[in-house]
mmCIF file of C-alpha atoms in Angstrom:
data_model
loop_
_atom_site.group_PDB
_atom_site.id
_atom_site.type_symbol
_atom_site.label_atom_id
_atom_site.label_comp_id
_atom_site.label_asym_id
_atom_site.label_seq_id
_atom_site.Cartn_x
_atom_site.Cartn_y
_atom_site.Cartn_z
ATOM 1 C CA UNK A 1 110.466 232.930 -68.067
ATOM 2 C CA UNK A 2 108.291 232.203 -64.958
ATOM 3 C CA UNK A 3 108.891 234.446 -61.920
ATOM 4 C CA UNK A 4 108.965 231.372 -59.849
ATOM 5 C CA UNK A 5 110.413 228.408 -61.830
ATOM 6 C CA UNK A 6 110.929 226.237 -58.637
ATOM 7 C CA UNK A 7 108.864 225.752 -55.368
ATOM 8 C CA UNK A 8 109.493 224.160 -51.946
ATOM 9 C CA UNK A 9 106.847 221.625 -51.119
ATOM 10 C CA UNK A 10 106.664 219.134 -48.054
ATOM 11 C CA UNK A 11 107.696 216.346 -50.438
ATOM 12 C CA UNK A 12 110.556 217.983 -51.691
ATOM 13 C CA UNK A 13 111.641 220.535 -54.459
ATOM 14 C CA UNK A 14 108.842 221.143 -57.194
ATOM 15 C CA UNK A 15 109.946 222.934 -60.451
ATOM 16 C CA UNK A 16 107.288 223.853 -63.017
ATOM 17 C CA UNK A 17 105.145 226.779 -63.913
ATOM 18 C CA UNK A 18 102.765 228.684 -61.704
ATOM 19 C CA UNK A 19 99.470 227.230 -63.363
ATOM 20 C CA UNK A 20 100.926 223.594 -62.674
ATOM 21 C CA UNK A 21 101.565 224.656 -59.117
ATOM 22 C CA UNK A 22 98.203 225.966 -58.486
ATOM 23 C CA UNK A 23 96.357 223.037 -59.886
ATOM 24 C CA UNK A 24 98.610 220.753 -57.429
ATOM 25 C CA UNK A 25 97.675 222.799 -54.429
ATOM 26 C CA UNK A 26 93.859 222.666 -55.253
ATOM 27 C CA UNK A 27 93.919 218.764 -55.498
ATOM 28 C CA UNK A 28 95.707 218.430 -52.419
ATOM 29 C CA UNK A 29 93.424 220.874 -50.455
ATOM 30 C CA UNK A 30 90.417 218.947 -51.820
ATOM 31 C CA UNK A 31 91.696 215.728 -50.683
ATOM 32 C CA UNK A 32 92.311 217.021 -47.102
ATOM 33 C CA UNK A 33 88.983 218.526 -47.105
ATOM 34 C CA UNK A 34 87.412 215.069 -48.278
ATOM 35 C CA UNK A 35 89.652 213.027 -45.553
ATOM 36 C CA UNK A 36 88.403 215.268 -42.740
ATOM 37 C CA UNK A 37 84.921 214.998 -43.639
ATOM 38 C CA UNK A 38 84.631 211.467 -43.825
ATOM 39 C CA UNK A 39 86.360 211.081 -40.188
ATOM 40 C CA UNK A 40 83.769 213.308 -38.922
ATOM 41 C CA UNK A 41 80.813 211.383 -40.413
ATOM 42 C CA UNK A 42 82.476 208.160 -39.126
ATOM 43 C CA UNK A 43 82.661 209.686 -35.624
ATOM 44 C CA UNK A 44 78.632 210.581 -35.753
ATOM 45 C CA UNK A 45 77.407 207.397 -37.512
ATOM 46 C CA UNK A 46 79.133 204.584 -35.589
ATOM 47 C CA UNK A 47 77.317 204.283 -32.292
ATOM 48 C CA UNK A 48 77.797 201.351 -30.262
ATOM 49 C CA UNK A 49 75.430 198.337 -30.640
ATOM 50 C CA UNK A 50 71.981 199.142 -29.211
ATOM 51 C CA UNK A 51 70.683 197.182 -26.343
ATOM 52 C CA UNK A 52 67.461 195.166 -26.837
ATOM 53 C CA UNK A 53 65.493 197.362 -24.691
ATOM 54 C CA UNK A 54 66.545 200.376 -27.297
ATOM 55 C CA UNK A 55 65.371 198.155 -30.005
ATOM 56 C CA UNK A 56 62.245 197.603 -28.604
ATOM 57 C CA UNK A 57 61.327 201.322 -28.077
ATOM 58 C CA UNK A 58 62.442 201.850 -31.770
ATOM 59 C CA UNK A 59 60.050 199.179 -32.880
ATOM 60 C CA UNK A 60 62.219 196.383 -34.070
ATOM 61 C CA UNK A 61 61.593 193.892 -36.891
ATOM 62 C CA UNK A 62 60.652 190.657 -35.359
ATOM 63 C CA UNK A 63 62.803 188.941 -37.904
ATOM 64 C CA UNK A 64 65.867 190.348 -36.096
ATOM 65 C CA UNK A 65 68.547 188.043 -34.192
ATOM 66 C CA UNK A 66 66.979 189.274 -30.896
ATOM 67 C CA UNK A 67 63.841 187.286 -31.670
ATOM 68 C CA UNK A 68 64.466 183.846 -32.649
ATOM 69 C CA UNK A 69 62.248 182.032 -34.943
ATOM 70 C CA UNK A 70 62.663 178.382 -34.126
ATOM 71 C CA UNK A 71 63.511 176.396 -30.903
ATOM 72 C CA UNK A 72 66.689 174.069 -30.745
ATOM 73 C CA UNK A 73 64.595 171.166 -31.934
ATOM 74 C CA UNK A 74 63.255 173.002 -35.005
ATOM 75 C CA UNK A 75 59.626 174.152 -33.693
ATOM 76 C CA UNK A 76 58.458 177.320 -34.593
ATOM 77 C CA UNK A 77 59.035 180.152 -31.843
ATOM 78 C CA UNK A 78 56.078 182.407 -32.572
ATOM 79 C CA UNK A 79 55.966 186.099 -32.877
ATOM 80 C CA UNK A 80 52.906 187.493 -34.195
ATOM 81 C CA UNK A 81 54.234 189.973 -36.920
ATOM 82 C CA UNK A 82 56.802 187.729 -38.117
ATOM 83 C CA UNK A 83 56.669 186.451 -41.872
ATOM 84 C CA UNK A 84 56.481 182.860 -40.605
ATOM 85 C CA UNK A 85 53.375 183.685 -38.596
ATOM 86 C CA UNK A 86 51.757 185.322 -41.643
ATOM 87 C CA UNK A 87 52.562 182.082 -43.477
ATOM 88 C CA UNK A 88 50.905 179.842 -40.758
ATOM 89 C CA UNK A 89 47.872 182.221 -40.679
ATOM 90 C CA UNK A 90 47.451 181.717 -44.444
ATOM 91 C CA UNK A 91 48.279 177.882 -44.068
ATOM 92 C CA UNK A 92 45.368 177.371 -41.495
ATOM 93 C CA UNK A 93 42.909 180.158 -42.885
ATOM 94 C CA UNK A 94 40.800 178.084 -45.335
ATOM 95 C CA UNK A 95 40.758 174.862 -43.480
ATOM 96 C CA UNK A 96 37.411 175.320 -41.556
ATOM 97 C CA UNK A 97 39.250 174.440 -38.202
ATOM 98 C CA UNK A 98 37.021 174.223 -35.024
ATOM 99 C CA UNK A 99 38.643 175.599 -31.664
ATOM 100 C CA UNK A 100 37.682 175.370 -28.210
ATOM 101 C CA UNK A 101 38.711 177.833 -25.495
ATOM 102 C CA UNK A 102 38.576 175.992 -22.103
ATOM 103 C CA UNK A 103 38.205 178.305 -19.039
ATOM 104 C CA UNK A 104 37.774 177.381 -15.495
ATOM 105 C CA UNK A 105 36.240 180.236 -13.370
ATOM 106 C CA UNK A 106 35.347 179.306 -9.614
ATOM 107 C CA UNK A 107 34.975 181.898 -6.822
ATOM 108 C CA UNK A 108 36.223 185.106 -7.115
ATOM 109 C CA UNK A 109 37.663 184.170 -10.586
ATOM 110 C CA UNK A 110 34.137 184.629 -12.018
ATOM 111 C CA UNK A 111 34.800 188.188 -11.891
ATOM 112 C CA UNK A 112 37.186 188.103 -14.781
ATOM 113 C CA UNK A 113 34.947 186.210 -17.221
ATOM 114 C CA UNK A 114 33.193 188.827 -19.085
ATOM 115 C CA UNK A 115 36.372 190.893 -19.542
ATOM 116 C CA UNK A 116 38.087 187.520 -21.073
ATOM 117 C CA UNK A 117 35.185 186.792 -23.088
ATOM 118 C CA UNK A 118 34.759 190.348 -24.660
ATOM 119 C CA UNK A 119 38.501 190.512 -25.354
ATOM 120 C CA UNK A 120 38.257 187.201 -27.276
ATOM 121 C CA UNK A 121 35.338 188.157 -29.172
ATOM 122 C CA UNK A 122 37.753 191.153 -30.480
ATOM 123 C CA UNK A 123 41.132 189.396 -30.878
ATOM 124 C CA UNK A 124 41.055 185.563 -30.601
ATOM 125 C CA UNK A 125 41.072 183.417 -33.995
ATOM 126 C CA UNK A 126 38.584 185.664 -35.702
ATOM 127 C CA UNK A 127 36.790 184.153 -38.576
ATOM 128 C CA UNK A 128 37.174 180.776 -37.143
ATOM 129 C CA UNK A 129 34.641 178.400 -35.477
ATOM 130 C CA UNK A 130 35.408 179.111 -31.737
ATOM 131 C CA UNK A 131 33.327 177.530 -28.799
ATOM 132 C CA UNK A 132 33.982 178.836 -25.208
ATOM 133 C CA UNK A 133 33.645 176.124 -22.777
ATOM 134 C CA UNK A 134 33.269 177.717 -19.457
ATOM 135 C CA UNK A 135 33.447 175.681 -16.235
ATOM 136 C CA UNK A 136 32.220 177.575 -13.559
ATOM 137 C CA UNK A 137 30.505 177.276 -9.890
ATOM 138 C CA UNK A 138 28.310 180.349 -10.703
ATOM 139 C CA UNK A 139 26.561 180.013 -14.236
ATOM 140 C CA UNK A 140 24.508 182.831 -13.211
ATOM 141 C CA UNK A 141 27.463 185.294 -13.211
ATOM 142 C CA UNK A 142 26.822 185.163 -16.940
ATOM 143 C CA UNK A 143 23.249 186.178 -17.234
ATOM 144 C CA UNK A 144 22.570 187.661 -19.468
ATOM 145 C CA UNK A 145 24.729 185.929 -21.665
ATOM 146 C CA UNK A 146 27.294 188.037 -23.707
ATOM 147 C CA UNK A 147 26.721 188.751 -27.364
ATOM 148 C CA UNK A 148 28.903 186.724 -29.698
ATOM 149 C CA UNK A 149 29.704 187.057 -33.367
ATOM 150 C CA UNK A 150 29.091 184.635 -36.180
ATOM 151 C CA UNK A 151 30.578 181.145 -35.639
ATOM 152 C CA UNK A 152 30.987 181.534 -31.970
ATOM 153 C CA UNK A 153 29.167 179.852 -29.123
ATOM 154 C CA UNK A 154 29.302 179.641 -25.498
ATOM 155 C CA UNK A 155 28.890 176.466 -23.330
ATOM 156 C CA UNK A 156 28.683 176.727 -19.711
ATOM 157 C CA UNK A 157 29.583 173.495 -17.602
ATOM 158 C CA UNK A 158 28.652 173.632 -14.059
ATOM 159 C CA UNK A 159 31.405 172.407 -11.490
ATOM 160 C CA UNK A 160 31.552 172.298 -7.794
ATOM 161 C CA UNK A 161 33.178 175.468 -6.066
ATOM 162 C CA UNK A 162 36.788 174.778 -5.010
ATOM 163 C CA UNK A 163 37.942 177.210 -2.252
ATOM 164 C CA UNK A 164 41.633 178.039 -2.077
ATOM 165 C CA UNK A 165 43.979 178.662 -4.890
ATOM 166 C CA UNK A 166 46.084 175.484 -3.930
ATOM 167 C CA UNK A 167 43.025 173.518 -4.414
ATOM 168 C CA UNK A 168 41.846 174.802 -7.659
ATOM 169 C CA UNK A 169 45.380 174.815 -9.140
ATOM 170 C CA UNK A 170 45.941 171.200 -8.324
ATOM 171 C CA UNK A 171 42.200 170.157 -9.719
ATOM 172 C CA UNK A 172 42.006 171.980 -12.836
ATOM 173 C CA UNK A 173 44.102 169.498 -14.677
ATOM 174 C CA UNK A 174 41.669 166.745 -13.968
ATOM 175 C CA UNK A 175 38.597 168.759 -14.667
ATOM 176 C CA UNK A 176 40.163 169.619 -17.945
ATOM 177 C CA UNK A 177 40.852 166.189 -19.082
ATOM 178 C CA UNK A 178 37.298 165.188 -18.116
ATOM 179 C CA UNK A 179 35.705 167.886 -20.141
ATOM 180 C CA UNK A 180 37.942 167.415 -23.071
ATOM 181 C CA UNK A 181 37.690 163.594 -23.029
ATOM 182 C CA UNK A 182 33.807 163.726 -22.681
ATOM 183 C CA UNK A 183 32.861 166.422 -24.828
ATOM 184 C CA UNK A 184 35.334 168.949 -26.522
ATOM 185 C CA UNK A 185 36.895 166.463 -28.636
ATOM 186 C CA UNK A 186 33.675 165.421 -30.161
ATOM 187 C CA UNK A 187 33.198 169.104 -31.060
ATOM 188 C CA UNK A 188 36.466 170.655 -31.876
ATOM 189 C CA UNK A 189 39.676 170.037 -33.707
ATOM 190 C CA UNK A 190 42.077 172.175 -31.310
ATOM 191 C CA UNK A 191 41.570 173.247 -27.869
ATOM 192 C CA UNK A 192 43.442 175.895 -25.770
ATOM 193 C CA UNK A 193 43.283 175.942 -22.032
ATOM 194 C CA UNK A 194 43.366 179.569 -20.564
ATOM 195 C CA UNK A 195 43.368 181.164 -17.004
ATOM 196 C CA UNK A 196 40.101 183.239 -16.386
ATOM 197 C CA UNK A 197 42.171 186.260 -15.364
ATOM 198 C CA UNK A 198 43.671 186.835 -18.794
ATOM 199 C CA UNK A 199 42.833 189.467 -21.271
ATOM 200 C CA UNK A 200 43.478 189.468 -25.159
ATOM 201 C CA UNK A 201 44.735 192.915 -26.238
ATOM 202 C CA UNK A 202 45.865 192.260 -29.644
ATOM 203 C CA UNK A 203 45.133 189.785 -32.427
ATOM 204 C CA UNK A 204 45.764 185.974 -31.670
ATOM 205 C CA UNK A 205 45.265 184.176 -34.815
ATOM 206 C CA UNK A 206 46.164 180.725 -36.656
ATOM 207 C CA UNK A 207 49.771 181.215 -35.936
ATOM 208 C CA UNK A 208 49.237 179.628 -32.325
ATOM 209 C CA UNK A 209 47.907 176.349 -33.896
ATOM 210 C CA UNK A 210 50.257 173.311 -33.609
ATOM 211 C CA UNK A 211 49.932 169.665 -32.736
ATOM 212 C CA UNK A 212 51.086 170.735 -29.125
ATOM 213 C CA UNK A 213 51.566 174.514 -28.255
ATOM 214 C CA UNK A 214 52.972 175.977 -25.242
ATOM 215 C CA UNK A 215 53.963 179.474 -24.179
ATOM 216 C CA UNK A 216 57.081 180.811 -22.755
ATOM 217 C CA UNK A 217 56.796 182.203 -19.196
ATOM 218 C CA UNK A 218 57.989 185.886 -19.632
ATOM 219 C CA UNK A 219 60.064 186.406 -16.409
ATOM 220 C CA UNK A 220 62.323 183.500 -17.427
ATOM 221 C CA UNK A 221 62.428 184.150 -21.270
ATOM 222 C CA UNK A 222 66.209 184.623 -22.141
ATOM 223 C CA UNK A 223 67.544 183.562 -18.956
ATOM 224 C CA UNK A 224 69.851 180.668 -18.107
ATOM 225 C CA UNK A 225 68.393 177.240 -17.344
ATOM 226 C CA UNK A 226 69.566 177.608 -13.453
ATOM 227 C CA UNK A 227 67.215 180.405 -12.949
ATOM 228 C CA UNK A 228 64.040 178.139 -14.235
ATOM 229 C CA UNK A 229 61.698 177.236 -11.120
ATOM 230 C CA UNK A 230 61.647 173.402 -12.151
ATOM 231 C CA UNK A 231 60.728 171.274 -9.340
ATOM 232 C CA UNK A 232 63.773 170.413 -7.174
ATOM 233 C CA UNK A 233 62.279 167.844 -4.798
ATOM 234 C CA UNK A 234 63.182 164.419 -6.156
ATOM 235 C CA UNK A 235 60.247 162.699 -4.224
ATOM 236 C CA UNK A 236 57.809 164.814 -6.554
ATOM 237 C CA UNK A 237 56.670 163.377 -9.751
ATOM 238 C CA UNK A 238 57.086 166.977 -11.228
ATOM 239 C CA UNK A 239 61.012 166.745 -10.536
ATOM 240 C CA UNK A 240 63.178 167.926 -13.369
ATOM 241 C CA UNK A 241 66.842 166.798 -12.704
ATOM 242 C CA UNK A 242 69.835 169.050 -13.585
ATOM 243 C CA UNK A 243 70.525 169.080 -17.464
ATOM 244 C CA UNK A 244 66.913 168.527 -18.263
ATOM 245 C CA UNK A 245 64.528 170.918 -19.809
ATOM 246 C CA UNK A 246 64.920 173.640 -22.790
ATOM 247 C CA UNK A 247 62.454 176.348 -21.780
ATOM 248 C CA UNK A 248 60.082 177.343 -18.859
ATOM 249 C CA UNK A 249 56.401 177.499 -19.751
ATOM 250 C CA UNK A 250 53.352 179.249 -18.304
ATOM 251 C CA UNK A 251 50.350 177.297 -17.176
ATOM 252 C CA UNK A 252 48.018 180.293 -18.118
ATOM 253 C CA UNK A 253 47.709 179.544 -21.953
ATOM 254 C CA UNK A 254 48.523 175.984 -23.784
ATOM 255 C CA UNK A 255 46.665 173.967 -26.224
ATOM 256 C CA UNK A 256 46.968 172.033 -29.583
ATOM 257 C CA UNK A 257 44.926 169.118 -31.078
ATOM 258 C CA UNK A 258 42.415 167.662 -28.780
ATOM 259 C CA UNK A 259 43.998 164.456 -28.561
ATOM 260 C CA UNK A 260 47.459 165.885 -27.565
ATOM 261 C CA UNK A 261 45.874 168.148 -24.854
ATOM 262 C CA UNK A 262 43.828 165.334 -23.604
ATOM 263 C CA UNK A 263 47.180 163.212 -23.171
ATOM 264 C CA UNK A 264 48.712 166.139 -21.543
ATOM 265 C CA UNK A 265 45.993 167.021 -19.125
ATOM 266 C CA UNK A 266 45.476 163.281 -18.181
ATOM 267 C CA UNK A 267 49.150 162.823 -17.368
ATOM 268 C CA UNK A 268 49.609 165.889 -15.305
ATOM 269 C CA UNK A 269 46.458 165.054 -13.194
ATOM 270 C CA UNK A 270 47.878 161.573 -12.791
ATOM 271 C CA UNK A 271 51.062 162.951 -11.608
ATOM 272 C CA UNK A 272 49.412 165.518 -9.276
ATOM 273 C CA UNK A 273 47.213 162.601 -7.796
ATOM 274 C CA UNK A 274 50.428 160.300 -6.991
ATOM 275 C CA UNK A 275 52.225 163.306 -5.189
ATOM 276 C CA UNK A 276 48.918 164.086 -3.313
ATOM 277 C CA UNK A 277 48.737 160.415 -2.127
ATOM 278 C CA UNK A 278 52.159 160.585 -0.690
ATOM 279 C CA UNK A 279 51.632 164.124 0.591
ATOM 280 C CA UNK A 280 54.102 165.771 -1.714
ATOM 281 C CA UNK A 281 53.344 169.119 -3.506
ATOM 282 C CA UNK A 282 55.356 170.836 -6.346
ATOM 283 C CA UNK A 283 56.379 174.259 -5.553
ATOM 284 C CA UNK A 284 54.853 175.782 -8.652
ATOM 285 C CA UNK A 285 51.651 173.425 -8.488
ATOM 286 C CA UNK A 286 50.089 172.837 -11.892
ATOM 287 C CA UNK A 287 52.909 174.532 -13.524
ATOM 288 C CA UNK A 288 55.457 172.366 -12.185
ATOM 289 C CA UNK A 289 53.651 169.186 -13.746
ATOM 290 C CA UNK A 290 52.999 170.937 -16.960
ATOM 291 C CA UNK A 291 56.795 171.688 -17.311
ATOM 292 C CA UNK A 292 57.581 168.203 -16.272
ATOM 293 C CA UNK A 293 55.477 166.977 -19.181
ATOM 294 C CA UNK A 294 56.988 169.214 -21.754
ATOM 295 C CA UNK A 295 60.505 168.268 -20.960
ATOM 296 C CA UNK A 296 59.530 164.702 -21.991
ATOM 297 C CA UNK A 297 57.264 165.691 -24.860
ATOM 298 C CA UNK A 298 58.685 168.872 -26.424
ATOM 299 C CA UNK A 299 55.760 171.271 -27.759
ATOM 300 C CA UNK A 300 55.623 171.318 -31.784
ATOM 301 C CA UNK A 301 54.820 175.182 -31.459
ATOM 302 C CA UNK A 302 56.183 177.468 -28.931
ATOM 303 C CA UNK A 303 54.600 181.054 -28.399
ATOM 304 C CA UNK A 304 56.712 183.905 -27.376
ATOM 305 C CA UNK A 305 56.161 186.159 -24.420
ATOM 306 C CA UNK A 306 53.879 188.236 -26.559
ATOM 307 C CA UNK A 307 51.181 185.559 -25.871
ATOM 308 C CA UNK A 308 51.726 185.839 -21.956
ATOM 309 C CA UNK A 309 52.666 189.296 -20.728
ATOM 310 C CA UNK A 310 52.355 191.634 -17.893
ATOM 311 C CA UNK A 311 53.837 194.835 -16.761
ATOM 312 C CA UNK A 312 56.909 193.940 -14.495
ATOM 313 C CA UNK A 313 60.558 194.566 -14.115
ATOM 314 C CA UNK A 314 61.278 191.122 -14.766
ATOM 315 C CA UNK A 315 59.268 190.692 -17.844
ATOM 316 C CA UNK A 316 60.948 191.812 -21.188
ATOM 317 C CA UNK A 317 59.329 194.269 -23.612
ATOM 318 C CA UNK A 318 58.006 192.631 -26.646
ATOM 319 C CA UNK A 319 57.015 193.865 -30.012
ATOM 320 C CA UNK A 320 53.237 193.442 -29.417
ATOM 321 C CA UNK A 321 51.455 192.589 -26.188
ATOM 322 C CA UNK A 322 48.726 190.068 -27.278
ATOM 323 C CA UNK A 323 47.484 188.150 -24.139
ATOM 324 C CA UNK A 324 47.908 190.274 -20.753
ATOM 325 C CA UNK A 325 47.949 188.296 -17.489
ATOM 326 C CA UNK A 326 45.920 190.410 -15.110
ATOM 327 C CA UNK A 327 46.498 187.906 -12.106
ATOM 328 C CA UNK A 328 50.117 188.026 -12.398
ATOM 329 C CA UNK A 329 50.178 191.850 -12.686
ATOM 330 C CA UNK A 330 48.398 191.995 -9.460
ATOM 331 C CA UNK A 331 51.230 189.528 -8.175
ATOM 332 C CA UNK A 332 54.137 191.662 -9.623
ATOM 333 C CA UNK A 333 52.379 194.806 -7.721
ATOM 334 C CA UNK A 334 52.237 192.926 -4.438
ATOM 335 C CA UNK A 335 48.417 192.207 -4.793
ATOM 336 C CA UNK A 336 46.869 188.967 -3.697
ATOM 337 C CA UNK A 337 46.095 186.742 -6.746
ATOM 338 C CA UNK A 338 42.294 186.744 -7.182
ATOM 339 C CA UNK A 339 41.708 189.892 -5.445
ATOM 340 C CA UNK A 340 39.128 191.350 -7.897
ATOM 341 C CA UNK A 341 39.026 194.747 -5.927
ATOM 342 C CA UNK A 342 42.693 195.294 -6.702
ATOM 343 C CA UNK A 343 42.507 193.956 -10.343
#
């Protein structure tokens, strides 16, 4: 006969032998330990959702939601390390494409030429046919000519000096339209226009190729439309009305098929000329007219801020910095654009 035939438990009175009671007690204790352990793990492994800046520090995948792959109208939004960019590089890699890189360097901006060209030789469309078209008022600045790799060439086009940033900015579209129409379209399939005060810092490949390619201005990436510095003067040909526009683009790097870039530069130079005749000047000068054009003719390829970046509190972190704007970097630190001693 058992010494304790019945025992009082929290659920009531239980009658049974001592072995059954021991087994039941072990089961209850094991379940309690498991429950407490799960609660503790949940408290440790369920942090709040990370901020975008936290994800950048951890090296995020560019396929994540924070990095959209398409624009609202279906054009690719390019991040260099994404799967879609790898596919685009493979698509264009065996077509023997010829590309021109058009650079306008006058006055102090000649100081930046060698750095830009050297960085392009390391990172820009490697294994492609590339011609550098340098429009400069100081051709001797490039003596001796920099050493170029295979399938790369440099062509110097003398231009008149244009003192003053304002004058340079408003004349560049006309100069680019002239050289693309007279020469580049006969020698290249694509052309990209770039400011002289830029530096390639990582690979920029065939993922940038498109019928019409524009680059997002990094200071306005991810912001609401009312922050965009579109031209607000209705008397200007660059005026963008409320409700118009999708993104704000930088004028420091854009391109595409020669025929498309020729149409863009001709249209913008005409708008600039019409404003000049009436004594009107858009607040962002050349960039205002570029954005007006791209409101009407959306780009078929949009480059992320990886392709226009500088260190500034207003510029978001990106997975890879591919094109560094030295000029904008100077501005963000309070230096004068084109101050070569400061840059």
